[in-house]
CSV table of C-alpha atoms in Angstrom, one decimal:
chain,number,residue,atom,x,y,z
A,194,UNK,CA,-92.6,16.4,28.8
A,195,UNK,CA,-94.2,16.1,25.4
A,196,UNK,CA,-95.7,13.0,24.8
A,197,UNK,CA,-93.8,12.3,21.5
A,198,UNK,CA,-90.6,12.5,23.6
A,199,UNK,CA,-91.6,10.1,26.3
A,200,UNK,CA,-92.6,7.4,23.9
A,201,UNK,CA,-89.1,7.7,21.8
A,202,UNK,CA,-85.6,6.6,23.0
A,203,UNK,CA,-82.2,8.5,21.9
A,204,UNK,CA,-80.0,5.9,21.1
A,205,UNK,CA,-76.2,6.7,20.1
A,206,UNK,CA,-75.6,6.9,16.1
A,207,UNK,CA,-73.3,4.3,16.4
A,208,UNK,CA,-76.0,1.7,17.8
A,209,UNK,CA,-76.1,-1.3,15.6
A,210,UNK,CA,-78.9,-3.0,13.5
A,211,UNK,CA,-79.4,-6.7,12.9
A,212,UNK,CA,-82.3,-8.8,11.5
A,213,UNK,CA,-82.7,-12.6,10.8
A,214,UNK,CA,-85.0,-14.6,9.8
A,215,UNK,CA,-84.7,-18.8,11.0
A,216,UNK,CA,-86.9,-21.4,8.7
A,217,UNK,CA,-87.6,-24.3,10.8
A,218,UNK,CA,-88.5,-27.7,8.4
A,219,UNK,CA,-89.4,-30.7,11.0
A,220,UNK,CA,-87.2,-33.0,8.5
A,221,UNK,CA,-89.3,-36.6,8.3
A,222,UNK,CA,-88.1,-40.2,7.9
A,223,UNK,CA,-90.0,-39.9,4.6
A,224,UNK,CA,-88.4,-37.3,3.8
A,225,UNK,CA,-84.6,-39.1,3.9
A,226,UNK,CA,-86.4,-41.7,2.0
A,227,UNK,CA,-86.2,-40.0,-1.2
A,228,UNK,CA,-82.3,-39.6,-0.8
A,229,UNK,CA,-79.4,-41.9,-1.5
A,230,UNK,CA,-77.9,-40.4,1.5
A,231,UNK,CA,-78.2,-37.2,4.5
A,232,UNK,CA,-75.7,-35.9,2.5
A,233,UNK,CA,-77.4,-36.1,-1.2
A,234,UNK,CA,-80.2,-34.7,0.8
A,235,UNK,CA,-78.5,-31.6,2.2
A,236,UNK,CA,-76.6,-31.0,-0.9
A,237,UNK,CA,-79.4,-30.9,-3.0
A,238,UNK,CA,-82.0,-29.0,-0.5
A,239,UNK,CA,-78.5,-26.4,-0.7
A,240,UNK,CA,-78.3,-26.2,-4.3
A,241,UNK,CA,-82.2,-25.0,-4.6
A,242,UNK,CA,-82.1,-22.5,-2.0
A,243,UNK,CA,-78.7,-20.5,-2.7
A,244,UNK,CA,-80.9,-20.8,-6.6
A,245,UNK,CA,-83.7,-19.1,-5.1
A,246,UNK,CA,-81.9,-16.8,-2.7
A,247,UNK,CA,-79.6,-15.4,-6.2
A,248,UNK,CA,-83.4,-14.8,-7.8
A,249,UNK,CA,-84.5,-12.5,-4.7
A,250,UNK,CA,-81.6,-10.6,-3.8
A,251,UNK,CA,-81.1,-12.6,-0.6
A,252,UNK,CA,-77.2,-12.6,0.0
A,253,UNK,CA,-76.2,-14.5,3.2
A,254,UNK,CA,-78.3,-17.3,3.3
A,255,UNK,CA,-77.0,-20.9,5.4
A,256,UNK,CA,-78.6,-24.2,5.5
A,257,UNK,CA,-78.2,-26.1,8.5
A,258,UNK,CA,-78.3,-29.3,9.3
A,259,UNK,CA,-76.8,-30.0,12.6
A,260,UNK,CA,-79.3,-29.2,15.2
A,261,UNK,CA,-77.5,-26.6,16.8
A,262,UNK,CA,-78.9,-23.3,17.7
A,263,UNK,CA,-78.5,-20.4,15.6
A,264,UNK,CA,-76.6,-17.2,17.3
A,265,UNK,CA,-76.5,-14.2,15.4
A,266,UNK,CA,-74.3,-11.3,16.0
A,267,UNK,CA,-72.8,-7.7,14.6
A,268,UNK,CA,-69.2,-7.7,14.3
A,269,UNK,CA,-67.4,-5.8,11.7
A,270,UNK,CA,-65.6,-9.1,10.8
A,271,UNK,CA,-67.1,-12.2,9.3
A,272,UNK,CA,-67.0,-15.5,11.3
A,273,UNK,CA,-68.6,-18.5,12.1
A,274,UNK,CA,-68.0,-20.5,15.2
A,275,UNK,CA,-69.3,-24.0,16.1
A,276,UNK,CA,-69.7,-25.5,19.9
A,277,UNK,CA,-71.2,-28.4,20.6
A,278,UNK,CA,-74.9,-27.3,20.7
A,279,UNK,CA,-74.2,-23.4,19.2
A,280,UNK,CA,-73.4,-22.0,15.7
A,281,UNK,CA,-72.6,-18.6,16.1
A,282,UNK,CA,-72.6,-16.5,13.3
A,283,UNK,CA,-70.7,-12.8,13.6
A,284,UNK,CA,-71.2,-10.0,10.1
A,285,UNK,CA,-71.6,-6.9,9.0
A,286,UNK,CA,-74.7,-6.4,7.1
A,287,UNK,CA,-73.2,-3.4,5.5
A,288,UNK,CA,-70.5,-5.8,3.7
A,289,UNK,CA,-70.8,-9.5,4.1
A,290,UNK,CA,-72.7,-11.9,2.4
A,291,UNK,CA,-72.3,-15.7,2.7
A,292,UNK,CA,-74.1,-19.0,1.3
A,293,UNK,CA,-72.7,-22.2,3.2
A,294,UNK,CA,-74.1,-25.5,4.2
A,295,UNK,CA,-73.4,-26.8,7.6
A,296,UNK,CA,-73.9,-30.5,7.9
A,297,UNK,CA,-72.0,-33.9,9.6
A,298,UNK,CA,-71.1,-36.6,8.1
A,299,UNK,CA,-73.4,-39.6,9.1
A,300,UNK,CA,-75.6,-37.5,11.3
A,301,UNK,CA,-79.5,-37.5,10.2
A,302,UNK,CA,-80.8,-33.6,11.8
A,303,UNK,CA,-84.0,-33.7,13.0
A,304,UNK,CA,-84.7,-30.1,11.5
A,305,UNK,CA,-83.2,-28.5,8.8
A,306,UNK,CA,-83.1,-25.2,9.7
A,307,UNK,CA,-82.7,-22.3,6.9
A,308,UNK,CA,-81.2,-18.8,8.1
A,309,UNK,CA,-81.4,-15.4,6.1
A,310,UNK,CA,-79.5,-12.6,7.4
A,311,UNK,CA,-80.6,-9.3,6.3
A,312,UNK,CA,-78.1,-7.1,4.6
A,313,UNK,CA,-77.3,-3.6,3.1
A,314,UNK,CA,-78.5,-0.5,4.9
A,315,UNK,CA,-81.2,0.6,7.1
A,316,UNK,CA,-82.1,-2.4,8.5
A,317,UNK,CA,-85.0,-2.0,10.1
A,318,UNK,CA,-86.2,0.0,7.7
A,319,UNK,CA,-86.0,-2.4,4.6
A,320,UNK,CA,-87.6,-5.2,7.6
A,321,UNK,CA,-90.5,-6.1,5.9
A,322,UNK,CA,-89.3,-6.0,2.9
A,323,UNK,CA,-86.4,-8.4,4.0
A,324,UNK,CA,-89.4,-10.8,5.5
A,325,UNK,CA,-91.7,-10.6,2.3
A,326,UNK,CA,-88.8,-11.7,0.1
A,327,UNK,CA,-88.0,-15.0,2.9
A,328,UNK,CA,-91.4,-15.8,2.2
A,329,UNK,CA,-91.5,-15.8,-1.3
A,330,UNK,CA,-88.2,-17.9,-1.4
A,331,UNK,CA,-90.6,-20.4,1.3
A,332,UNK,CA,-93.0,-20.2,-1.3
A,333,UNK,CA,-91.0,-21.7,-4.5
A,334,UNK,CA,-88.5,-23.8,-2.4
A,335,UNK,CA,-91.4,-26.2,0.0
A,336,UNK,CA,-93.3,-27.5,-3.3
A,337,UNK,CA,-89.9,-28.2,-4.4
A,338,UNK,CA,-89.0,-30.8,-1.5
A,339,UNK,CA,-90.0,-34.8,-2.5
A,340,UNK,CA,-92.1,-34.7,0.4
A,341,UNK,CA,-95.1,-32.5,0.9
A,342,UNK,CA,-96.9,-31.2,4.2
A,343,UNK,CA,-93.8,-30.7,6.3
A,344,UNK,CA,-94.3,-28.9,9.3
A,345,UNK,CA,-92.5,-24.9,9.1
A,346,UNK,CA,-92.0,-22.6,11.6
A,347,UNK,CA,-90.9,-19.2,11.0
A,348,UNK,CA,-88.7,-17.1,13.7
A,349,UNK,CA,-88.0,-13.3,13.0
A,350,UNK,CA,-85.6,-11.8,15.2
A,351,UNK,CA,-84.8,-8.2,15.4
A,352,UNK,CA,-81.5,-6.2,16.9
A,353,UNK,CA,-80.3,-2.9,18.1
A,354,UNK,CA,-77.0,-3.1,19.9
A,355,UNK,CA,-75.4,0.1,21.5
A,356,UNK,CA,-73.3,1.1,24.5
A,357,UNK,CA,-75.3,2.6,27.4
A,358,UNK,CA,-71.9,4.6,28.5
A,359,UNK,CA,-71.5,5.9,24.8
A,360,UNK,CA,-71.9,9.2,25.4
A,361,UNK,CA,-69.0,9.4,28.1
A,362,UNK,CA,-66.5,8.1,26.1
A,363,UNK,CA,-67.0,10.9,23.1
A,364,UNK,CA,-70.2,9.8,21.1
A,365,UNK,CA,-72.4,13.0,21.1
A,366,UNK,CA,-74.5,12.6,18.0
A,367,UNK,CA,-77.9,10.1,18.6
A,368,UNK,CA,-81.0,9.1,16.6
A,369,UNK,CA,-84.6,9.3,18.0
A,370,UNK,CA,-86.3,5.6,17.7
A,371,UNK,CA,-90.1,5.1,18.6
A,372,UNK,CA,-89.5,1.3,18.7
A,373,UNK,CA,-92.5,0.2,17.3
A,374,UNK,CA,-93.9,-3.9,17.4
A,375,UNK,CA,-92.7,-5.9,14.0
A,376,UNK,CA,-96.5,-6.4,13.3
A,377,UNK,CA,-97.6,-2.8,13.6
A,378,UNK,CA,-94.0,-1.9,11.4
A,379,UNK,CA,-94.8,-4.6,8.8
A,380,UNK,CA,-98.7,-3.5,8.3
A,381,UNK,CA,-97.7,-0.2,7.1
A,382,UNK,CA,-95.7,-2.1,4.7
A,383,UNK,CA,-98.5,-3.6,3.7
A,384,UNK,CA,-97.4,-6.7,4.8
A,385,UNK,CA,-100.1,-8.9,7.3
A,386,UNK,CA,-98.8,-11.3,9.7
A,387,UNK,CA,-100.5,-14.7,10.2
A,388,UNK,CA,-101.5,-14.9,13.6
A,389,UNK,CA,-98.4,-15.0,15.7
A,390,UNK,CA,-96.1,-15.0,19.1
A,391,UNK,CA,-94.1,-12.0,19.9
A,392,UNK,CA,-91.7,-11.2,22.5
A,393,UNK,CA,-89.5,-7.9,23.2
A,394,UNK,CA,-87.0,-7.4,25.6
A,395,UNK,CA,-83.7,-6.2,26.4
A,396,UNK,CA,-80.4,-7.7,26.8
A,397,UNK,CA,-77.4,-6.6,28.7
A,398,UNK,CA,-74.2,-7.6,28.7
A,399,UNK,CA,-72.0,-6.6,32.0
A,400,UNK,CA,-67.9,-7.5,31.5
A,401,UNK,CA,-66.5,-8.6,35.4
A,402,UNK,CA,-63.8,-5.9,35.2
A,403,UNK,CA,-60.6,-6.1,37.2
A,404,UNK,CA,-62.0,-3.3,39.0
A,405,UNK,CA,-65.6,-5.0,40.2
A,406,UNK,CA,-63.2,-7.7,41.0
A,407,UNK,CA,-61.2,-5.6,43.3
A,408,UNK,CA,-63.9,-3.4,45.0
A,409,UNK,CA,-66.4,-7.0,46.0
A,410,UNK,CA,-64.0,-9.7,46.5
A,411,UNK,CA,-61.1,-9.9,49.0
A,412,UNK,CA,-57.7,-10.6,47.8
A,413,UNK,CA,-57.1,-14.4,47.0
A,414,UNK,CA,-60.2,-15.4,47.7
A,415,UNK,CA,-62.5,-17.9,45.7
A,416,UNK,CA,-65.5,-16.8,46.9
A,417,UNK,CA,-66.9,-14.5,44.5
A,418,UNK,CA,-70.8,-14.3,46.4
A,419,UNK,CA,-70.3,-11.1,47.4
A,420,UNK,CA,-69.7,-9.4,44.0
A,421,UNK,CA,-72.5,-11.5,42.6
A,422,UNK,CA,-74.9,-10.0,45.8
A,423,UNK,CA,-74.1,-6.6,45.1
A,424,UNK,CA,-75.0,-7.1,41.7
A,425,UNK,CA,-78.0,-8.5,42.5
A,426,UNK,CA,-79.1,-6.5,45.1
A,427,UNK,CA,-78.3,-3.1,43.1
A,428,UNK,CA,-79.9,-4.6,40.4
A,429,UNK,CA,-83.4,-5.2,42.3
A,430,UNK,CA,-83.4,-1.4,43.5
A,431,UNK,CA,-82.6,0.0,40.2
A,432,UNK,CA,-85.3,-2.2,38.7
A,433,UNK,CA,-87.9,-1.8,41.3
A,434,UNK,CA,-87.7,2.0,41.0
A,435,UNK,CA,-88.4,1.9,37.2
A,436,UNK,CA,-91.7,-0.6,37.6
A,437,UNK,CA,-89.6,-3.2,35.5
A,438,UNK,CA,-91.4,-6.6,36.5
A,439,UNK,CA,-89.5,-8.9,34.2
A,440,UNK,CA,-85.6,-9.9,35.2
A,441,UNK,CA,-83.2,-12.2,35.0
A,442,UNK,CA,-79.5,-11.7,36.1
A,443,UNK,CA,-77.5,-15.1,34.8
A,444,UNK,CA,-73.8,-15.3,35.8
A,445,UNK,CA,-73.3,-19.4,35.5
A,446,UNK,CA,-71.3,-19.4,32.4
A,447,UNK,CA,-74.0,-20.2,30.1
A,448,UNK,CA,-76.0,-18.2,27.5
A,449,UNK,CA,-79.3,-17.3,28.5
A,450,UNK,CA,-81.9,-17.5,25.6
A,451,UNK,CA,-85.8,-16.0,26.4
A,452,UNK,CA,-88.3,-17.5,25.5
A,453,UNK,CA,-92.6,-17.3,25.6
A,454,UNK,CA,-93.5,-19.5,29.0
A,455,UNK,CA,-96.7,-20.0,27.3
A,456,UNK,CA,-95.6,-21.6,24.6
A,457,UNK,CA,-91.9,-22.5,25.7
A,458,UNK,CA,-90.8,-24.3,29.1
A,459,UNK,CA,-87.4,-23.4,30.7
A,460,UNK,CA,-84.8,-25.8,30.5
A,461,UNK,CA,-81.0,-25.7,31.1
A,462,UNK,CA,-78.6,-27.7,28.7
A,463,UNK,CA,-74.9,-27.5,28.9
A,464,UNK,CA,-74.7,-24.4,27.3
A,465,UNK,CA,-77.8,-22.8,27.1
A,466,UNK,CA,-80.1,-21.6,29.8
A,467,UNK,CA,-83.7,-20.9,28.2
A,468,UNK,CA,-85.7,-18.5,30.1
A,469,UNK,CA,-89.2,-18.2,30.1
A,470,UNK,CA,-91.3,-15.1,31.1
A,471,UNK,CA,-95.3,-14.6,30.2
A,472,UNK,CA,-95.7,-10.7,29.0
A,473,UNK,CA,-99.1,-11.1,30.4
A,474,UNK,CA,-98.6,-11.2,33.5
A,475,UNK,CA,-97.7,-8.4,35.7
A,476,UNK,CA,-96.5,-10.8,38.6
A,477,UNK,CA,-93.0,-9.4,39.6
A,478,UNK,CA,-91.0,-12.3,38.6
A,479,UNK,CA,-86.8,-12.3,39.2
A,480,UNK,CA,-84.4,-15.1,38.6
A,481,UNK,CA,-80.9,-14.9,39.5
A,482,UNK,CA,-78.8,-18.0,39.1
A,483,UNK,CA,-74.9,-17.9,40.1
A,484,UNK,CA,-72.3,-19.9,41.7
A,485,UNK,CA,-70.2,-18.4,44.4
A,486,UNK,CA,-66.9,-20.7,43.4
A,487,UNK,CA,-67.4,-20.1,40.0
A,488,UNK,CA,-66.3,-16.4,38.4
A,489,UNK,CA,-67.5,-15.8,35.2
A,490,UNK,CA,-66.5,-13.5,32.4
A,491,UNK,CA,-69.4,-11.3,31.8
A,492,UNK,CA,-73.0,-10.8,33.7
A,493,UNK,CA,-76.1,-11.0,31.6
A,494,UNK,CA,-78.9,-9.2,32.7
A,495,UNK,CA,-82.1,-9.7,30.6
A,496,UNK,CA,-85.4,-7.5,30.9
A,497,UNK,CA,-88.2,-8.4,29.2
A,498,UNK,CA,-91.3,-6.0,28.3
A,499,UNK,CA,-94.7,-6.5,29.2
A,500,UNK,CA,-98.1,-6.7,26.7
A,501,UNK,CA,-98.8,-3.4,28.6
A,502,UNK,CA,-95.3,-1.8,27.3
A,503,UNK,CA,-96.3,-2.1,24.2
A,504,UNK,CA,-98.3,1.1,23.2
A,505,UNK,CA,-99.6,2.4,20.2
A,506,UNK,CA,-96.5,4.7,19.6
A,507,UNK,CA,-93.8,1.7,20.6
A,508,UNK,CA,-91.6,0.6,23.3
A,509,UNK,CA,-89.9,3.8,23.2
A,510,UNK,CA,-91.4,4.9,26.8
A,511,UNK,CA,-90.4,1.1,27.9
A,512,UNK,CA,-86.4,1.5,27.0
A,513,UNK,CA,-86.2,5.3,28.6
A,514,UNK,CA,-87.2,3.0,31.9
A,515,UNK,CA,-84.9,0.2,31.3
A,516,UNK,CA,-81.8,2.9,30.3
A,517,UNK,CA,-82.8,4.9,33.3
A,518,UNK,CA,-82.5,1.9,35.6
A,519,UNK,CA,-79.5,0.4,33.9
A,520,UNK,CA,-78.1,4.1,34.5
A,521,UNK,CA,-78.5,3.8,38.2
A,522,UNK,CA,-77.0,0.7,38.3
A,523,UNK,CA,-73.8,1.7,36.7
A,524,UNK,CA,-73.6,4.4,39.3
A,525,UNK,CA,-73.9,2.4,41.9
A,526,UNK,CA,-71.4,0.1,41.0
A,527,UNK,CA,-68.9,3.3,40.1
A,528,UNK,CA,-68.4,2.0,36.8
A,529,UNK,CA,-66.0,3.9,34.6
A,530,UNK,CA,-67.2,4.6,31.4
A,531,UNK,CA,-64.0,5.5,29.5
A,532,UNK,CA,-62.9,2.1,30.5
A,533,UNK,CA,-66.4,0.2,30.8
A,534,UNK,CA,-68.8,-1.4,28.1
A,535,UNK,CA,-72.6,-1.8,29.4
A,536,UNK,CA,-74.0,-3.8,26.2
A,537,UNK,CA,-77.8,-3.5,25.6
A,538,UNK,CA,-79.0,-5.2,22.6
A,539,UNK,CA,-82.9,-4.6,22.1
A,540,UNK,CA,-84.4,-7.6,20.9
A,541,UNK,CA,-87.8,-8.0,19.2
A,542,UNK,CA,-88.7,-11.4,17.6
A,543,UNK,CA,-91.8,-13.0,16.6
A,544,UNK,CA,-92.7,-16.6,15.3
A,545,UNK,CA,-95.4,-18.3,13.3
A,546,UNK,CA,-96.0,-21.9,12.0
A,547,UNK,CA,-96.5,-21.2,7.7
């Protein structure tokens, strides 16, 4: 097999792109201090940001002031839903473009956190381009704040989101992607990255059909251990024949998040379940956290690439694995793909204090 061909991945044309880019300001007491009020503050830090966003053709732009966790999604509707600790944010780059500020009354945030989601075409194409303009916004709008030397932290996450079992139900037609690191993808852009963290990996999203339901757990029953150990245990052969050292199958009803261990520790909230994983090391490492009384809607397996998947060409070579073993899976479990969805999104995201 040519060496170009092993290094890229065929993705169906109807795999979707996303890109967002999360400003994190550690917001100060001294920084209230120049405000009548949380809410004069937020109105006012608003005002100057959708300003600046106008002047560099960024179009959906959000400040938030709630200390909840960003979640960014395709969909080719517009929403925005709030939980408790989430703010989950579904578009269309293609079409929708937003400017809101999302605040509580009386409630003091400990960050104020400014998101830019990329929009138009060819995402990941127009990537650095997307990043350079964010930091020329960060540029004109931090001397602008009453209080200098706040701390910023900068979070650029990448998307591709496809069906694995596309091309059984109909979808012949697929692009070739070499999947190269954000770094390497922004120098050729002439754009240089402060030093940085970086973290790839691959998420997949597994519905619990009426049919898994039916073939691993006997009829009235309330013990669902057995459909979560077959998934499991297919999951560890599929894996383990692919040299993929980095797992996590989740099926606990909350929303798995991965994270650097080096620079991140796990933790568990009520929704969120951060997971962390070193790309150094090459130590097999697999978590699998379930309940056996407790069925959940959907599975989320998450596989995360090593330093040493990362090669000059991209992380092409590193996906061909991960769909090959994902592939295996869905045999083994008899899925049927006219009537299944296997999710993958391919995440990339990097982060950098400014």
């Amino acid at each position: 097999m040519p060496i170009s061909t092993q290094h890229k991945v065929y993705l169906p044309a109807t795999a979707k792109s996303n890109q967002y880019i999360l400003a994190e300001i550690k917001a100060t007491p001294e920084l209230y201090q120049h405000f009548s009020s949380e809410k004069a503050c937020y109105q006012q830090l608003s005002q100057q940001l959708f300003a600046l966003a106008d002047s560099l053709n960024l179009h959906n732009v959000h400040l938030i002031a709630t200390d909840k966790l960003p979640v960014v999604r395709f969909h080719t509707e517009a929403h925005v839903f709030q939980t408790a600790e989430q703010i989950i944010f579904f578009y269309n780059p293609a079409y929708h473009e937003a400017q809101n500020l999302f605040s509580q009354s009386g409630y003091q945030a400990r960050k104020i956190r400014l998101l830019f989601l990329a929009t138009g075409n060819d995402i990941r194409a127009n990537a650095a381009d997307f990043h350079q303009r964010v930091l020329q916004l960060l540029q004109q709008f931090l001397p602008q704040l009453p209080e200098q030397g706040l701390k910023v932290k900068i979070r650029d996450h990448q998307h591709l989101s496809y069906d694995l079992l596309a091309k059984q139900k109909g979808t012949k037609e697929s692009y070739g992607y070499k999947l190269r690191a954000i770094a390497g993808r922004y120098a050729t852009r002439q754009l240089k990255l402060p030093e940085h963290s970086a973290l790839t990996y691959v998420h997949i999203t597994l519905p619990l059909s009426r049919a898994l339901k039916q073939e691993y757990v006997a009829n009235d029953s309330q013990d669902y251990s057995p459909l979560y150990q077959q998934l499991e245990q297919q999951l560890k052969v599929a894996i383990q024949a692919k040299d993929l050292n980095r797992v996590a199958i989740i099926a606990n009803g909350l929303t798995p998040l991965v994270r650097n261990s080096k620079f991140d520790k796990p933790e568990t909230t009520s929704e969120l379940q951060l997971l962390g994983f070193d790309p150094t090391n090459n130590a097999p490492q697999f978590i699998s956290d379930w309940q056996g009384d407790n069925l959940v809607e959907a599975v989320h397996i998450l596989i995360v690439a090593g330093n040493d998947d990362m090669t000059e060409t991209g992380y092409g070579r590193f996906m061909n694995q991960v769909e090959a073993g994902l592939r295996s899976f869905a045999d083994k479990l008899a899925l049927n793909p006219e009537k299944q969805d296997l999710t993958i999104r391919f995440h990339q995201h990097i982060s950098y204090n400014d």
